[in-house]
Tab-separated table of C-alpha atoms in Angstrom:
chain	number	residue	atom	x	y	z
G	1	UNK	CA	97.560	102.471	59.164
G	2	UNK	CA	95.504	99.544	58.088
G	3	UNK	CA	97.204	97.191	60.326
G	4	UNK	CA	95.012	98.611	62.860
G	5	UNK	CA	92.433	96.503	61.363
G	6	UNK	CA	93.820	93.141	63.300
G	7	UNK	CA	93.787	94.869	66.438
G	8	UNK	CA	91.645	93.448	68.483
G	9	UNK	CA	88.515	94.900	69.710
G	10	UNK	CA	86.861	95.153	72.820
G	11	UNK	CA	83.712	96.835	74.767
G	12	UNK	CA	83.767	97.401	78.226
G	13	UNK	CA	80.022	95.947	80.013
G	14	UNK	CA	80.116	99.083	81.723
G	15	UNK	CA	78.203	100.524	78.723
G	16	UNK	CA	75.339	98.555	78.618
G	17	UNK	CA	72.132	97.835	80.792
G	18	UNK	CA	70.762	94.953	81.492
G	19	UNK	CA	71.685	90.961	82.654
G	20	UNK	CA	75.030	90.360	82.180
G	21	UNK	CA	74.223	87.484	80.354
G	22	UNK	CA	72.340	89.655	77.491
G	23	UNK	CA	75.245	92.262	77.852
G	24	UNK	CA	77.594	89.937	76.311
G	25	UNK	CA	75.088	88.567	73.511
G	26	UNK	CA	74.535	92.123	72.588
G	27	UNK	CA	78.573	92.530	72.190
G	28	UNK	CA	79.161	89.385	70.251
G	29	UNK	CA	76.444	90.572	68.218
G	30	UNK	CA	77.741	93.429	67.390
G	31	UNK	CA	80.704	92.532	66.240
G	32	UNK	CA	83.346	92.765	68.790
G	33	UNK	CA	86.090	89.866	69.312
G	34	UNK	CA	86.787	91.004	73.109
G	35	UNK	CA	85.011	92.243	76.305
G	36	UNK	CA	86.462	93.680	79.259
G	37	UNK	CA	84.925	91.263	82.441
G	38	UNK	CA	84.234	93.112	85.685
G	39	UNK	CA	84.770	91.363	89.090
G	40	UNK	CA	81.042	92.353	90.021
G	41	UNK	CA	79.390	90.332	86.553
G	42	UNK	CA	81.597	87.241	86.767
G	43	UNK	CA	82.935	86.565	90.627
G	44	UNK	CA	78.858	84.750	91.447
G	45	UNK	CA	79.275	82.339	88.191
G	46	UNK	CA	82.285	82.271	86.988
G	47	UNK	CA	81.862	78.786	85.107
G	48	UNK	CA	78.504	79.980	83.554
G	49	UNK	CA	80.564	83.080	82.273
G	50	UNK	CA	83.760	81.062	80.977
G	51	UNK	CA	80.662	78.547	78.810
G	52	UNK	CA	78.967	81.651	77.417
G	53	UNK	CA	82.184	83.442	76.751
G	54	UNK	CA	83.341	80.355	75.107
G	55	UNK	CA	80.246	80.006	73.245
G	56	UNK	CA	80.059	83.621	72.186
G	57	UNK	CA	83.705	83.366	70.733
G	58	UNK	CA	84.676	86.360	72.909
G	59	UNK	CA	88.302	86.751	74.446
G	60	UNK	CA	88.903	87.779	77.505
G	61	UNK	CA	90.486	91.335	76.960
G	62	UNK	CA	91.202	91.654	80.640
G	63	UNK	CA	89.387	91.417	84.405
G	64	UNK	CA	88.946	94.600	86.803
G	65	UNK	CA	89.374	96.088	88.733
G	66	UNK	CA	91.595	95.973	91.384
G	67	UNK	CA	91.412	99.337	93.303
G	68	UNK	CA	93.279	100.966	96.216
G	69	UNK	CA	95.948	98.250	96.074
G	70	UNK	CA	99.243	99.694	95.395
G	71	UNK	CA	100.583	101.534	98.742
G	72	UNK	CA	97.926	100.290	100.768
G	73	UNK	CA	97.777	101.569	104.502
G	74	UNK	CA	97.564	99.797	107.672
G	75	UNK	CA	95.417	96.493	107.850
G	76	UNK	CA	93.759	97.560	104.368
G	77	UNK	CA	97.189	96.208	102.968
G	78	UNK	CA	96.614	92.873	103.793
G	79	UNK	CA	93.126	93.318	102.863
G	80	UNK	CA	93.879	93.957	99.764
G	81	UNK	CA	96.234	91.246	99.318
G	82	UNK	CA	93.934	89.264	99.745
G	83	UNK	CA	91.307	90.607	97.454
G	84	UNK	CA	94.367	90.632	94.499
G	85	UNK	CA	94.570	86.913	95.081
G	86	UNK	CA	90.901	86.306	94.886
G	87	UNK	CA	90.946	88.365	91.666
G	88	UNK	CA	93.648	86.207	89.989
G	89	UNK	CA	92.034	82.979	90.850
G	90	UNK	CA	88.818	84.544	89.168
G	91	UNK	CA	90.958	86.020	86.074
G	92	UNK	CA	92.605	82.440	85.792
G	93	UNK	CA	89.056	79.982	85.614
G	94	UNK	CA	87.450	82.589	83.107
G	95	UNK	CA	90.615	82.214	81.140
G	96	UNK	CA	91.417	86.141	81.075
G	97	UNK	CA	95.250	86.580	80.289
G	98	UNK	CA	95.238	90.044	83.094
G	99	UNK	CA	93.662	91.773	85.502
G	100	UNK	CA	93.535	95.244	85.833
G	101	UNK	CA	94.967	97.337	88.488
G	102	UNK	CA	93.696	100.902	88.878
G	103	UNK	CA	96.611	103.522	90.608
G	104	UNK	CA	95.062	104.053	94.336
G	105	UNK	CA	92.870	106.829	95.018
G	106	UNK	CA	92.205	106.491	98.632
G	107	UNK	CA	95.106	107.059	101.549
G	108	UNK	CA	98.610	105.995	99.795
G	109	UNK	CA	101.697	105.563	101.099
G	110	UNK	CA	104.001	106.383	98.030
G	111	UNK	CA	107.098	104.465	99.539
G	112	UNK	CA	105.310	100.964	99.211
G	113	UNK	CA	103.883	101.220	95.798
G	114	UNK	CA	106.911	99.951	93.776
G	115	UNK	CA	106.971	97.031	96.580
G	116	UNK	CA	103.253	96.131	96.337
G	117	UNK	CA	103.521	96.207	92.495
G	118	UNK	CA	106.327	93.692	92.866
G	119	UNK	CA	104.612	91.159	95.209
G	120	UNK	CA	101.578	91.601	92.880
G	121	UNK	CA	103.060	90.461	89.500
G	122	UNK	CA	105.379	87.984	90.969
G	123	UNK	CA	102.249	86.536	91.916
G	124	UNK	CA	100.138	87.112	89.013
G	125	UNK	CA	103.517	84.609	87.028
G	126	UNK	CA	101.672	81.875	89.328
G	127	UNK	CA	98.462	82.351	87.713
G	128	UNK	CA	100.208	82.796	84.310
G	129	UNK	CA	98.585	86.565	84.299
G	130	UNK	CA	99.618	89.964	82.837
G	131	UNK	CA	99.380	92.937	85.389
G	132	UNK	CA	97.908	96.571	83.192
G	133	UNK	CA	98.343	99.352	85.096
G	134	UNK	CA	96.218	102.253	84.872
G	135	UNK	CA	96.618	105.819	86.304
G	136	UNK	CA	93.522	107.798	87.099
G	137	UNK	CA	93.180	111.225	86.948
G	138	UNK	CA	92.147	111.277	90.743
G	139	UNK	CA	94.709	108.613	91.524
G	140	UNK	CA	96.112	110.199	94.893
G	141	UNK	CA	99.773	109.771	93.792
G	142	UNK	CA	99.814	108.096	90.137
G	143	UNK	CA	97.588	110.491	88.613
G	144	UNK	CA	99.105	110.022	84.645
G	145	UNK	CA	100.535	107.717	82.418
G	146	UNK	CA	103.860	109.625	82.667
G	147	UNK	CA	104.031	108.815	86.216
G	148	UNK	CA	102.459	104.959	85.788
G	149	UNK	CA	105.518	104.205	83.509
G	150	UNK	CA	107.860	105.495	86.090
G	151	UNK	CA	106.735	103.061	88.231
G	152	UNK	CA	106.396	100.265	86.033
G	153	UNK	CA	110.629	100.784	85.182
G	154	UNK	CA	111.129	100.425	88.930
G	155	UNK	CA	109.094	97.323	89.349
G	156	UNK	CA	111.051	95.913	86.580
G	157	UNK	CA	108.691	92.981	85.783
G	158	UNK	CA	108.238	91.377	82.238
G	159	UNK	CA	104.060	90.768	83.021
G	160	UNK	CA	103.284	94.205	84.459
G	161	UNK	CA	102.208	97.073	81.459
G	162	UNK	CA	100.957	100.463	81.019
G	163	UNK	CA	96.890	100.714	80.511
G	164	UNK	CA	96.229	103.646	77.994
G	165	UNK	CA	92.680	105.364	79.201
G	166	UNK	CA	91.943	108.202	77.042
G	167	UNK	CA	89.836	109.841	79.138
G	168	UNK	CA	92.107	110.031	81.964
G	169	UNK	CA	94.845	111.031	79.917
G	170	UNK	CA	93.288	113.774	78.306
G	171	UNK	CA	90.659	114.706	80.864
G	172	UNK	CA	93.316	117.516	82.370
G	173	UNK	CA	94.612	118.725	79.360
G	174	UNK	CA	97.342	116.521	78.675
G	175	UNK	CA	98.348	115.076	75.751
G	176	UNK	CA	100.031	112.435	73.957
G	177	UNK	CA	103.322	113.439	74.817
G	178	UNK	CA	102.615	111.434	78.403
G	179	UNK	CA	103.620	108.649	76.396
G	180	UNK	CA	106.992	109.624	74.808
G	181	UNK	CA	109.336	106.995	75.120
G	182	UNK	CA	107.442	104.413	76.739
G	183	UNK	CA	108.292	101.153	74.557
G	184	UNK	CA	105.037	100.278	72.696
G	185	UNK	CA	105.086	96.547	74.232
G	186	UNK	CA	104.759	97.523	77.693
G	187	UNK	CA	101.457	99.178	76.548
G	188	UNK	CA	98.931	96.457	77.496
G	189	UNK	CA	95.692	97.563	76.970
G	190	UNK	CA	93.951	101.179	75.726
G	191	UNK	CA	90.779	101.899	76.371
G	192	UNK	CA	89.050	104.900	74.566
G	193	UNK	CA	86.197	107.648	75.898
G	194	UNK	CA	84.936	110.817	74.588
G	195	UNK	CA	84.046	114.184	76.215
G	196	UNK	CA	82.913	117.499	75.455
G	197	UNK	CA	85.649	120.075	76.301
G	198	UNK	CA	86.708	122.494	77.726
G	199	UNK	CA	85.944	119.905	81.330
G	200	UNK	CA	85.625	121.486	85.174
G	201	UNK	CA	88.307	119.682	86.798
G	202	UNK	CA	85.875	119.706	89.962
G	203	UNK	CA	83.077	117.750	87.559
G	204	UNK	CA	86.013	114.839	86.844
G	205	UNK	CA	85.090	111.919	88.486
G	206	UNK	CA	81.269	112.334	88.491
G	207	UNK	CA	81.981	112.439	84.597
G	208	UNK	CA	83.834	110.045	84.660
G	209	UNK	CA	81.928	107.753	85.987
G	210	UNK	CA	78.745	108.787	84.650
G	211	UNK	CA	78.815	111.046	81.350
G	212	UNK	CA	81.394	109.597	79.459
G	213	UNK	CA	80.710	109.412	75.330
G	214	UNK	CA	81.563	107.568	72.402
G	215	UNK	CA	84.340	108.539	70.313
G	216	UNK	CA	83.262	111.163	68.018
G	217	UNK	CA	80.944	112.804	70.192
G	218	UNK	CA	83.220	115.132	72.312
G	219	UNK	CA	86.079	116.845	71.869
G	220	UNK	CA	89.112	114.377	72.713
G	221	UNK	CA	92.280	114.564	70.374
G	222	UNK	CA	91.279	110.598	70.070
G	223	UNK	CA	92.941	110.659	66.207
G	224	UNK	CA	95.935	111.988	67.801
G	225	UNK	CA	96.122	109.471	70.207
G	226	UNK	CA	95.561	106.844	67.469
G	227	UNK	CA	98.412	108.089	65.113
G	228	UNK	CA	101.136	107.470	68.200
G	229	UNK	CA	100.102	104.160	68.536
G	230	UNK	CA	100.030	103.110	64.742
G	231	UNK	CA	104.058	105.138	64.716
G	232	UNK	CA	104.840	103.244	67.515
G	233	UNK	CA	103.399	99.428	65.929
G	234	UNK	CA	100.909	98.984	68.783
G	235	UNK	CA	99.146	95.772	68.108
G	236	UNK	CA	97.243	94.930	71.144
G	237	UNK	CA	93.678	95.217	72.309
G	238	UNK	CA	91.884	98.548	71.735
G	239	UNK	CA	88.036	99.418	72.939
G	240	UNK	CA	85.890	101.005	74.749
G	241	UNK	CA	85.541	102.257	78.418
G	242	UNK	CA	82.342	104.437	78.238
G	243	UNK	CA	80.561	104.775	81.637
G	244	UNK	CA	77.378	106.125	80.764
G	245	UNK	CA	73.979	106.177	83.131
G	246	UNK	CA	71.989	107.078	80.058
G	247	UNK	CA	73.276	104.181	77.403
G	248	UNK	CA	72.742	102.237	80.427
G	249	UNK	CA	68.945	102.684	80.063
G	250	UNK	CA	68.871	101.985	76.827
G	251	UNK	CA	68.336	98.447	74.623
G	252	UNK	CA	71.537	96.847	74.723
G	253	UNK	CA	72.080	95.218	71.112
G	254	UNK	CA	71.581	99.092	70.098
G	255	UNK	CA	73.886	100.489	72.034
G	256	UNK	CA	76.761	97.998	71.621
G	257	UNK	CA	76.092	98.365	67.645
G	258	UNK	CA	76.476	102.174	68.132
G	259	UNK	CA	79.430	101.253	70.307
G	260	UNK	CA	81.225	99.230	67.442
G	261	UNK	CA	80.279	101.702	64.648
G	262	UNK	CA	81.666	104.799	66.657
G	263	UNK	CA	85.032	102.380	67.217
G	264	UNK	CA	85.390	101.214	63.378
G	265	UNK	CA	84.770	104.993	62.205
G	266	UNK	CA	87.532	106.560	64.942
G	267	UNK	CA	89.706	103.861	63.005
G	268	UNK	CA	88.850	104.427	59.456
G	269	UNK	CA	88.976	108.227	60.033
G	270	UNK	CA	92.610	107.922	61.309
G	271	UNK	CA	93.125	105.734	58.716
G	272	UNK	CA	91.887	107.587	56.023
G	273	UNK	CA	94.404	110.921	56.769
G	274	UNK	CA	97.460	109.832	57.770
């Protein structure tokens, strides 16, 4: 599996505390080639960001997150059109090659998904953008990667992918077999987590977005999910999405070295015994 090496590798900023600025210091530092840009760090400077980025040698793995887009209600569908535009102006000056659209959690109709997913990537080809698609486990309709790739076959568009979140795909108990016979190219991006087990499936989201770990410190089948993607040849980006309110405290350079050394080991470990 050691083609897994030229992967490349990304941290999420989510991680770490502090200036946004030092966030991404702390991540070239420790030895990543990518970072994941959120609309919130970049949208106020957005040349300052593209110099540093530059500077730092740090590709643009992707910029999120569009939320409550697809199937959009009432005047909030227009809103959000909007916003999606916005967001792939942004994506375009940093020089990010996607932006990252998160399944809708809020009031959905399902009818208008595969149409808003349509008018968003034919739009994203003007910016010259890839569209990853991720499915939440609280997503109101597109709760799992199972269901994601459904609707990525019926919006039928070369740019728009499947986004890989461990957590959410193994925060209910599923498993790898989500994935069965999606092609491995139209998996865009995966994004890795860790959490003790058995989880409270009323404790999800406030996990999620709080108490997420490294992998290695939970109980996630993570090695499992890393032997599909070696069988199936995936070669694209592959990090870390840990939302954690006590990392977050800590000093960043730290944490972003634990970060990388808790990503290289997953790797070597899965190496190691297949």
């Amino acid at each position: 599996m050691s083609f897994l090496k030229s992967n490349p590798r990304f941290l999420n900023t989510v991680l770490l505390g502090g200036a946004f600025t030092k966030k991404l210091e702390a991540i070239a530092k420790a030895g990543f080639n990518g970072v994941e840009v959120w609309q919130q760090d970049a949208e106020q400077a957005v040349s300052k960001t593209t110099q540093q980025l530059d500077a730092l040698s740090l590709a643009r793995t992707d910029y999120q997150v569009l939320l409550d887009f697809d199937g959009a209600v009432g005047e909030k569908r227009d809103e959000k059109r909007r916003e999606a535009l916005t967001m792939m102006a942004t994506a375009s000056e940093l020089g990010s090659p996607m932006i990252l659209v998160a399944a809708n959690t809020a009031e959905c109709a399902q009818q208008k998904i595969v149409m808003d997913m349509q008018w968003l990537c034919q739009q994203a080809k003007g910016f010259g953008l890839r569209v990853a698609y991720e499915a939440m486990s609280w997503s109101t309709e597109i709760n799992q990667c199972d269901k994601a790739w459904q609707i990525i076959q019926q919006v039928d568009e070369e740019n728009l992918g499947l986004v890989i979140d461990a957590f959410h795909l193994f925060a209910l108990g599923r498993t790898v077999q989500d994935l069965a016979n999606i092609p491995v190219e139209k998996i865009f991006l995966v994004q890795l987590s860790d959490i003790a087990m058995p989880l409270d499936s009323d404790a999800v989201k406030q996990i999620a977005r709080h108490q997420r770990l490294l992998p290695g410190e939970g109980d996630f089948p993570l090695t499992a999910l890393i032997a599909y993607l070696v069988k199936q040849g995936y070669s694209g980006p592959i990090g870390l999405e840990v939302f954690n309110d006590q990392a977050a405290e800590q000093d960043c350079e730290w944490v972003a070295q634990r970060a990388k050394e808790a990503l290289e080991h997953l790797l070597d470990e899965s190496d190691s015994s297949a």
